[in-house]
Coordinates of C-alpha atoms in Angstrom, one line a residue:
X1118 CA -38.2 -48.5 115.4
X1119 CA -39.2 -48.3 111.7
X1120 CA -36.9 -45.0 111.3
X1121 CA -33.6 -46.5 113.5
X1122 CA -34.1 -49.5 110.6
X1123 CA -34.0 -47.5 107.7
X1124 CA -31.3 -45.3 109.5
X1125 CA -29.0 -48.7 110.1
X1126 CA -30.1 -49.7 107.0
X1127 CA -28.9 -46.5 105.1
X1128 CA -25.3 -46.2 107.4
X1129 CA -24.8 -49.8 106.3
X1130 CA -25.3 -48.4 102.5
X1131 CA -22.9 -45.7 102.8
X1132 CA -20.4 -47.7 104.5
X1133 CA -20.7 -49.9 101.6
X1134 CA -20.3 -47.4 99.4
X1135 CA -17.1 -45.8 100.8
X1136 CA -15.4 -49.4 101.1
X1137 CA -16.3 -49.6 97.5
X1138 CA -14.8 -46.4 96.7
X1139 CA -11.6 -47.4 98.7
X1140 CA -11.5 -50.7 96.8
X1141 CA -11.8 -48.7 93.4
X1142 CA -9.1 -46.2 95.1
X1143 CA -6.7 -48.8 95.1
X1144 CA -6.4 -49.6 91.3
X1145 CA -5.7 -46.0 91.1
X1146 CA -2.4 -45.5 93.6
X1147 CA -1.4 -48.5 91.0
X1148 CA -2.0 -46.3 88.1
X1149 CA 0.1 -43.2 90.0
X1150 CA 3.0 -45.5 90.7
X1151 CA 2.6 -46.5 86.9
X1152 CA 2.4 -42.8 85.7
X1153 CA 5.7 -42.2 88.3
X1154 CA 7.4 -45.0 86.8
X1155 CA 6.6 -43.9 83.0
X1156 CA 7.3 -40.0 83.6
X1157 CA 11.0 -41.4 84.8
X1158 CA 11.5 -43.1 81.6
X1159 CA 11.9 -40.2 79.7
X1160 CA 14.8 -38.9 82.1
X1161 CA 16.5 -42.5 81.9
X1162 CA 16.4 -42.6 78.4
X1163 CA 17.8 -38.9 78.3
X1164 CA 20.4 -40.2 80.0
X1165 CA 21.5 -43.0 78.1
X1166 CA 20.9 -41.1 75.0
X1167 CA 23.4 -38.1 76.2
X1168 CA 25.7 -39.2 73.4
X1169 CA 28.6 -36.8 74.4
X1170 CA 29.0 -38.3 77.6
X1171 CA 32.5 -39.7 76.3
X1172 CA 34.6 -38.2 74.1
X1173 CA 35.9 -40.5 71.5
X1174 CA 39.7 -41.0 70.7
X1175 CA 39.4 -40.6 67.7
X1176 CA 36.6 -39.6 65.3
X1177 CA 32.9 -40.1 65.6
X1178 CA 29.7 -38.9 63.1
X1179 CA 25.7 -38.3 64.6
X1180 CA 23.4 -38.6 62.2
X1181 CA 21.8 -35.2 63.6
X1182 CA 18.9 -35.1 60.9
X1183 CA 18.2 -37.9 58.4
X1184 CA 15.0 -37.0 56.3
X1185 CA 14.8 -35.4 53.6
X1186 CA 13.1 -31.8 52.5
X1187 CA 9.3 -33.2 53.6
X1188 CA 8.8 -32.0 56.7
X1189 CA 8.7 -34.9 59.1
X1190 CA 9.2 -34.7 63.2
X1191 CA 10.7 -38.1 63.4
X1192 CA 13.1 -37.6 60.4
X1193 CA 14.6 -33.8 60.7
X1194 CA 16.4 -31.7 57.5
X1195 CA 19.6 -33.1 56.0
X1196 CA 22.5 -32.9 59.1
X1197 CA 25.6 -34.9 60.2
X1198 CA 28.0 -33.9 62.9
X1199 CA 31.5 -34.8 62.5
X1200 CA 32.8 -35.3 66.1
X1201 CA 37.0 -35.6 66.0
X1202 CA 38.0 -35.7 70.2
X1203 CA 36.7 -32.5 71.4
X1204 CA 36.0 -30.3 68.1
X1205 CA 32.8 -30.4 66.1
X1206 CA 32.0 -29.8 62.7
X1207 CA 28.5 -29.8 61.5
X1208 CA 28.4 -30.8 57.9
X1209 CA 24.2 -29.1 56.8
X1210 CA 22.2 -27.9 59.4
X1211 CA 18.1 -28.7 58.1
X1212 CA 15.3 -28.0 60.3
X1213 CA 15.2 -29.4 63.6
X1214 CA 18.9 -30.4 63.7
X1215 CA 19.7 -27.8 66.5
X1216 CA 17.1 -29.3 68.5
X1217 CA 18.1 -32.5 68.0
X1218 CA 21.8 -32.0 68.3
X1219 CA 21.1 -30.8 72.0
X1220 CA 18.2 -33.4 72.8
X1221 CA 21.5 -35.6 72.0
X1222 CA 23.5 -34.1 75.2
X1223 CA 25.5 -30.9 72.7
X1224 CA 24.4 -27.5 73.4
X1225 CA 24.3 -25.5 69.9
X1226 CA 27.0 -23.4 71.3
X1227 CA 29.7 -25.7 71.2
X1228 CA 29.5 -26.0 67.6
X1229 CA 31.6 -23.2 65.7
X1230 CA 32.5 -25.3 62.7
X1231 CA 29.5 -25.2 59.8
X1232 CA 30.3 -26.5 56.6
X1233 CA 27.4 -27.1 53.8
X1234 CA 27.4 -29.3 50.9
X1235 CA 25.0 -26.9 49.3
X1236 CA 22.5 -24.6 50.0
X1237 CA 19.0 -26.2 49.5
X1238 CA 16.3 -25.5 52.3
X1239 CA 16.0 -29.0 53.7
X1240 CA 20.0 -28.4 54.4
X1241 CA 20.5 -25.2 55.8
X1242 CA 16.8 -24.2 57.4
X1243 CA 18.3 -24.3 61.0
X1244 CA 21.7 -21.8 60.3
X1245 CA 19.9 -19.0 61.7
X1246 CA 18.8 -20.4 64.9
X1247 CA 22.9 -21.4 65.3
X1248 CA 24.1 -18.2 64.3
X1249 CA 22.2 -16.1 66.2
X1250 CA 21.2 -18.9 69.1
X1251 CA 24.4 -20.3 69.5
X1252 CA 26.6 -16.8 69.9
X1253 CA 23.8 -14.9 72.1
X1254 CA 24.7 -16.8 75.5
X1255 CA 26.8 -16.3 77.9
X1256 CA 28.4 -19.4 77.0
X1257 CA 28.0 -18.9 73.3
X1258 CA 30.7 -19.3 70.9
X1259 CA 33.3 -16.4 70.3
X1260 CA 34.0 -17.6 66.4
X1261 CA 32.7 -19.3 63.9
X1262 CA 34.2 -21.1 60.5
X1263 CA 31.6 -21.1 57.9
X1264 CA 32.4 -23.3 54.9
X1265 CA 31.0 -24.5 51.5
X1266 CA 29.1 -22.9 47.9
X1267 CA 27.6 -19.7 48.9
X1268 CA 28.4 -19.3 52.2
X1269 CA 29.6 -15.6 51.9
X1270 CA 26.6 -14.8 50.3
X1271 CA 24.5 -16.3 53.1
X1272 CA 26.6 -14.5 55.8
X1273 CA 26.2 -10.9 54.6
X1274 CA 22.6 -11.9 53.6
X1275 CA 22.0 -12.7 57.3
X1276 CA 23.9 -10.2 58.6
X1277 CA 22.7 -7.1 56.9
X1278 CA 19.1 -8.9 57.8
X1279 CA 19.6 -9.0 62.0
X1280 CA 22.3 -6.7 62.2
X1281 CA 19.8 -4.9 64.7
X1282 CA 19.6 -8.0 66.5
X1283 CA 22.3 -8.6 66.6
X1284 CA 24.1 -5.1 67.4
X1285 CA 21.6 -4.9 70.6
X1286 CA 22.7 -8.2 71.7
X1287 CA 26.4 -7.0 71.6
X1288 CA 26.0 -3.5 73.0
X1289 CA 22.7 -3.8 74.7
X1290 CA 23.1 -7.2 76.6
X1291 CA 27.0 -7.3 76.6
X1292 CA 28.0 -9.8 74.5
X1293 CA 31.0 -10.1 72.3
X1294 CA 30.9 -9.4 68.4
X1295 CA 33.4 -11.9 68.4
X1296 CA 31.5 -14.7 66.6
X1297 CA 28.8 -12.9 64.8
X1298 CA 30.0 -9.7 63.8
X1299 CA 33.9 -10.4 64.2
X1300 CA 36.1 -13.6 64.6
X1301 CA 34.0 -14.9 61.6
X1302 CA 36.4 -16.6 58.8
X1303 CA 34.2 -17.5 55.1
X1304 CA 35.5 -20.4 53.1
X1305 CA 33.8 -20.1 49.9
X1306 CA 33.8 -23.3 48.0
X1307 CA 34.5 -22.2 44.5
X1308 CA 36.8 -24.8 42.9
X1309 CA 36.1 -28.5 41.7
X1310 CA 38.5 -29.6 44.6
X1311 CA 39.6 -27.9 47.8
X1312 CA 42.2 -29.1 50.4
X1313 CA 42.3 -27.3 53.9
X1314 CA 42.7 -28.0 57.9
X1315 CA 40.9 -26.8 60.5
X1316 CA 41.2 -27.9 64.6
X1317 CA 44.0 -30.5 63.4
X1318 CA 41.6 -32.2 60.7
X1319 CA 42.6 -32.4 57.4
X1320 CA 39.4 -31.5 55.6
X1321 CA 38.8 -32.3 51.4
X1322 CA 36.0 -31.0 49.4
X1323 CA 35.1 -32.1 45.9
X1324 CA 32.2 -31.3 43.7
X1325 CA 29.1 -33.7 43.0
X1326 CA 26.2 -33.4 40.7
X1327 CA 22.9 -32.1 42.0
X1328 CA 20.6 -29.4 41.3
X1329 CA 22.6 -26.5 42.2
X1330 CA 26.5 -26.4 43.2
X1331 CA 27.3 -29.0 45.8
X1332 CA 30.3 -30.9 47.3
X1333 CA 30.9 -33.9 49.1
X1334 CA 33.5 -33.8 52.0
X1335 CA 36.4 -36.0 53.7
X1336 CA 38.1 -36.0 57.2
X1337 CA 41.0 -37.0 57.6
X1338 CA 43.1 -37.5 61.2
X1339 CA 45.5 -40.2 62.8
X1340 CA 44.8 -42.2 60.2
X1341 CA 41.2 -42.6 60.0
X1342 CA 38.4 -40.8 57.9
X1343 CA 34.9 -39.6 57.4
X1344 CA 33.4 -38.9 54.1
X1345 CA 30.3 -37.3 53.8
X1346 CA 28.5 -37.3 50.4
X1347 CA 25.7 -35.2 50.5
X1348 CA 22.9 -34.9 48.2
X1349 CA 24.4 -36.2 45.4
X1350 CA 24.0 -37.9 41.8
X1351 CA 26.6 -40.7 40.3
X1352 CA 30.2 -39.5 39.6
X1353 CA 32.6 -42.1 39.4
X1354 CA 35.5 -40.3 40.8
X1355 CA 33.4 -40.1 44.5
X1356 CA 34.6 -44.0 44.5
X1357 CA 38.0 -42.4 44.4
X1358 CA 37.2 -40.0 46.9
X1359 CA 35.8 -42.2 49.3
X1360 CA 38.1 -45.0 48.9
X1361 CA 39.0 -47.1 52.2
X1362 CA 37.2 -44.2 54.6
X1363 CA 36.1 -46.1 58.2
X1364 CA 33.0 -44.3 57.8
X1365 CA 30.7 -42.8 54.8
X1366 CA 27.5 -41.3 55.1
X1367 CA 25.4 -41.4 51.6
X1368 CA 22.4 -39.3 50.0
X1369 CA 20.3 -43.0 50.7
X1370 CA 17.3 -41.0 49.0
X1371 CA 16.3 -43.5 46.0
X1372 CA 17.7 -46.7 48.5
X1373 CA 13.7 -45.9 49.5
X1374 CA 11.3 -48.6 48.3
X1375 CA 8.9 -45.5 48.7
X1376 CA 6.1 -48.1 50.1
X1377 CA 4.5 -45.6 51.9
X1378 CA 3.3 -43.9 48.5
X1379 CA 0.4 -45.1 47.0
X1380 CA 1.3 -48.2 44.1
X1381 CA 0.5 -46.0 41.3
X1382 CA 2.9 -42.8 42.4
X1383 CA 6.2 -45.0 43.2
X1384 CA 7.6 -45.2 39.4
X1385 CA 7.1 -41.6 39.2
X1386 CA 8.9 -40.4 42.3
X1387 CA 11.8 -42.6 41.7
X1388 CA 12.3 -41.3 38.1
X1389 CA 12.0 -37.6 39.4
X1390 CA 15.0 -38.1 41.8
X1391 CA 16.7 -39.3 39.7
X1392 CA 17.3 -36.4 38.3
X1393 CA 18.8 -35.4 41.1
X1394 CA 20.1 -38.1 43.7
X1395 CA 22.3 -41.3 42.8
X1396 CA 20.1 -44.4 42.5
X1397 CA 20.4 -47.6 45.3
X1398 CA 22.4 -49.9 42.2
X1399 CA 24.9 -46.7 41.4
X1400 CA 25.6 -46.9 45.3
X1401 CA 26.2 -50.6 45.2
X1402 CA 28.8 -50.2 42.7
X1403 CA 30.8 -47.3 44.2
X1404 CA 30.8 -48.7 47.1
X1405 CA 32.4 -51.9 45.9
X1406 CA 35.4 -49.9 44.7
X1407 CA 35.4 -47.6 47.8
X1408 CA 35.1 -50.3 50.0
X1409 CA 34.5 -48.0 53.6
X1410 CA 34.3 -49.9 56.7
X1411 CA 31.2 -48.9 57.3
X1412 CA 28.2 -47.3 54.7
X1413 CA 25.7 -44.9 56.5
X1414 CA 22.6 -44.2 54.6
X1415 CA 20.8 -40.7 55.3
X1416 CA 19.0 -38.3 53.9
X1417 CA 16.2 -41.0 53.3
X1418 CA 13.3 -40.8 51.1
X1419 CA 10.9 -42.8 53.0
X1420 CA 10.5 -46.6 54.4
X1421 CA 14.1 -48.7 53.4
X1422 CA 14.4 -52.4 53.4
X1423 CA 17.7 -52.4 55.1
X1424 CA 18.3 -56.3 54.8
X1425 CA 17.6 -56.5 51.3
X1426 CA 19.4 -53.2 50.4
X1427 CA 22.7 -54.4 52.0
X1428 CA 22.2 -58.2 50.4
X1429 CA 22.2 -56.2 47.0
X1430 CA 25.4 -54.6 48.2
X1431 CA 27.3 -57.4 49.3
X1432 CA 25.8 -59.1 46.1
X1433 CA 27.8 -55.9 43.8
X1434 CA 31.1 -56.8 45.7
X1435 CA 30.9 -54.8 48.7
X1436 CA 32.2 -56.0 52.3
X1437 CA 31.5 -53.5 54.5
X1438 CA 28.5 -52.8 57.2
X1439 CA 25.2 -50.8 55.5
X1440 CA 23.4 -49.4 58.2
X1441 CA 20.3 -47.5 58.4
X1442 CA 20.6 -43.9 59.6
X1443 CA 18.4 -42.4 62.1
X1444 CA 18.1 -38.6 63.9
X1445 CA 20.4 -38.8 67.0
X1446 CA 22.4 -42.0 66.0
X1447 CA 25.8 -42.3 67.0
X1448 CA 28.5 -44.5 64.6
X1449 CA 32.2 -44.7 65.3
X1450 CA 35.2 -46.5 63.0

């Protein structure tokens, strides 16, 4: 009798035990449905992120990569895509811009229009990957427009470097030269000021003062027009340049209250780039005489106090929209 109690006794336990663990289960299935509903997220978002969905009527800029030449995952090299209807021109290419510009919903081989405002790492550390990565497809582009200082340099550089690569690719797996090796026109930037069209834009370069050789570029179609600045220090004729563009997109390095540096480093930084990039006040006042619809800052430096950046701006006489770029944000006129 003893044992067929302690038997009971010890069934009664493990049935406990398993209606516990069912109980516990249950939280679980919750958590799975929660996991389910989180791993969709990602796809919805992708989605509604897939910027190239529509094409716009007329122009349209994606601020591809909007950090500046510390590396930083959430703020990639120096990049802007100029969309105009269906053709693209990439205006700098820095790192992680080719990953971006496809996370965005554009495959690197639609783009066969590069143009650089100069040739500093943290601006041109991704050409190679959509050179080579953006020919070697069977989808990939069959020619390529490179533009800006040094460009011819930076082709036959590259060339003479994978032409192994590259001639196995073409001979080996059967794609075209065309691209690479052939149907490749060079526009070396030379002169102060250059004037030239490409895919029905009317494109105008103009030197600014940096570091090393640089220019600043304008689109221009059906009556409305992009201006991109790139890194850049004051020049009073870029007011000129810019004047009464829908959109411009500005070196925003020094607009940077640099918070994220410790107190006793901020001074410091900002007089070093100034040496090299226009200040926050010098912006203010160009864009007061440019007066674009709308100012895009990029190529950041670090945290930005958007409100009180455009109050200053407003303040100095200008009556646009100052907006704060990102990687993968989309702006049209």
């Amino acid at each position: 009798m003893k044992k067929l109690l302690v038997l009971g006794l010890c069934l009664t336990l493990a049935a406990g035990v398993l209606t516990g663990c069912q109980k516990e289960q249950k939280p679980s299935a919750q958590t799975s449905v929660s996991q389910a509903e989180v791993s969709s997220e990602p796809e919805q978002k992708q989605a509604q992120e897939n910027i190239f969905e529509t094409q716009p009527d007329g122009f349209r800029i994606v601020t591809i990569g909007t950090g500046n030449p510390k590396f930083d995952t959430n703020a990639g090299g120096n990049s802007t895509l100029v969309q105009y209807k269906d053709k693209y021109f990439l205006v700098d290419c820095g790192a992680m811009s080719a990953y971006t510009l496809a996370n965005a919903g554009l495959p690197i081989t639609s783009i066969d229009n590069i143009l650089f405002t100069h040739q500093h790492n943290d601006h041109n550390a991704d050409f190679w990957t959509y050179f080579v990565g953006g020919w070697g497809d069977p989808k990939g582009r069959r020619q390529l427009d490179l533009i800006g200082p040094g460009v011819q340099n930076l082709y036959d550089m590259t060339v003479d470097f994978y032409r192994t690569d590259l001639e196995y690719r073409s001979n080996g797996v059967g794609f075209s030269s065309d691209g690479v090796l052939t149907n490749v026109e060079i526009r070396d930037l030379t002169k102060e000021k250059d004037e030239f069209e490409l895919d029905g834009v009317k494109i105008k370069a103009m030197t600014v003062p940096h570091t090393i050789e640089a220019y600043a570029y304008r689109f221009e179609a059906d009556g409305q027009s992009i201006v991109i600045s790139g890194d850049m220090m004051y020049k009073k004729e870029f007011a000129e340049f810019a004047k009464g563009a829908d959109i411009v997109v500005m070196d925003g390095m020094l607009t940077s209250d640099f918070s994220d540096l410790p107190e006793e480093a901020r001074e410091g930084m900002k007089a070093s780039l100034k040496k090299s990039h226009i200040t926050s006040e010098e912006i203010g006042e160009l864009m007061a005489q440019a007066q674009p619809g709308k100012l895009v800052l990029s190529h950041l430096g670090g945290a930005v106090d958007i409100d009180a950046v455009s109050k200053a701006y407003k303040e100095q006489g200008y009556k646009g929209e100052t907006i704060l770029a990102h990687d993968g944000m989309s702006v049209e006129p």
